[in-house]
């Protein structure tokens, strides 16, 4: 029961944060620190035609990576 209560509590925290930051007017350090757990930037791939591609993954707190 405690684990269920704990995970429910985390979900409530996330819901409050999503509601607070669902329509931001600017991207602030506070918003990023509260909503994002980590950002993974992969090595860039450069093609013969000069095009460059780079994969970036964003892992959100409480929900992980969203594809």
PDB file of C-alpha atoms in Angstrom, residues 22-58:
ATOM      1  CA  UNK A  22       1.410  23.499 -19.739  1.00  0.00           C
ATOM      2  CA  UNK A  23       1.216  26.861 -21.491  1.00  0.00           C
ATOM      3  CA  UNK A  24       4.441  28.705 -20.721  1.00  0.00           C
ATOM      4  CA  UNK A  25       5.035  32.085 -22.285  1.00  0.00           C
ATOM      5  CA  UNK A  26       8.807  31.651 -22.037  1.00  0.00           C
ATOM      6  CA  UNK A  27      11.285  28.845 -21.523  1.00  0.00           C
ATOM      7  CA  UNK A  28      12.875  29.436 -18.115  1.00  0.00           C
ATOM      8  CA  UNK A  29      15.529  27.616 -16.121  1.00  0.00           C
ATOM      9  CA  UNK A  30      12.898  26.865 -13.467  1.00  0.00           C
ATOM     10  CA  UNK A  31      10.626  25.191 -16.017  1.00  0.00           C
ATOM     11  CA  UNK A  32      13.464  23.085 -17.415  1.00  0.00           C
ATOM     12  CA  UNK A  33      14.747  22.073 -13.990  1.00  0.00           C
ATOM     13  CA  UNK A  34      11.286  21.031 -12.815  1.00  0.00           C
ATOM     14  CA  UNK A  35      10.141  19.147 -15.901  1.00  0.00           C
ATOM     15  CA  UNK A  36      13.262  17.608 -17.467  1.00  0.00           C
ATOM     16  CA  UNK A  37      15.373  14.890 -15.893  1.00  0.00           C
ATOM     17  CA  UNK A  38      18.085  14.745 -18.562  1.00  0.00           C
ATOM     18  CA  UNK A  39      18.858  15.552 -22.188  1.00  0.00           C
ATOM     19  CA  UNK A  40      21.007  13.173 -24.232  1.00  0.00           C
ATOM     20  CA  UNK A  41      22.693  14.671 -27.309  1.00  0.00           C
ATOM     21  CA  UNK A  42      24.088  12.038 -29.676  1.00  0.00           C
ATOM     22  CA  UNK A  43      27.026  12.455 -32.020  1.00  0.00           C
ATOM     23  CA  UNK A  44      26.160  14.280 -35.234  1.00  0.00           C
ATOM     24  CA  UNK A  45      26.153  12.484 -38.571  1.00  0.00           C
ATOM     25  CA  UNK A  46      27.391  14.492 -41.541  1.00  0.00           C
ATOM     26  CA  UNK A  47      26.302  13.428 -45.025  1.00  0.00           C
ATOM     27  CA  UNK A  48      28.189  13.883 -48.317  1.00  0.00           C
ATOM     28  CA  UNK A  49      25.738  16.593 -49.419  1.00  0.00           C
ATOM     29  CA  UNK A  50      26.691  18.708 -46.374  1.00  0.00           C
ATOM     30  CA  UNK A  51      23.501  17.896 -44.472  1.00  0.00           C
ATOM     31  CA  UNK A  52      24.088  17.288 -40.761  1.00  0.00           C
ATOM     32  CA  UNK A  53      21.762  15.290 -38.509  1.00  0.00           C
ATOM     33  CA  UNK A  54      21.891  14.936 -34.744  1.00  0.00           C
ATOM     34  CA  UNK A  55      19.600  12.939 -32.477  1.00  0.00           C
ATOM     35  CA  UNK A  56      18.487  14.520 -29.199  1.00  0.00           C
ATOM     36  CA  UNK A  57      16.530  12.638 -26.522  1.00  0.00           C
ATOM     37  CA  UNK A  58      14.667  14.401 -23.718  1.00  0.00           C
TER      38      UNK A  58
END
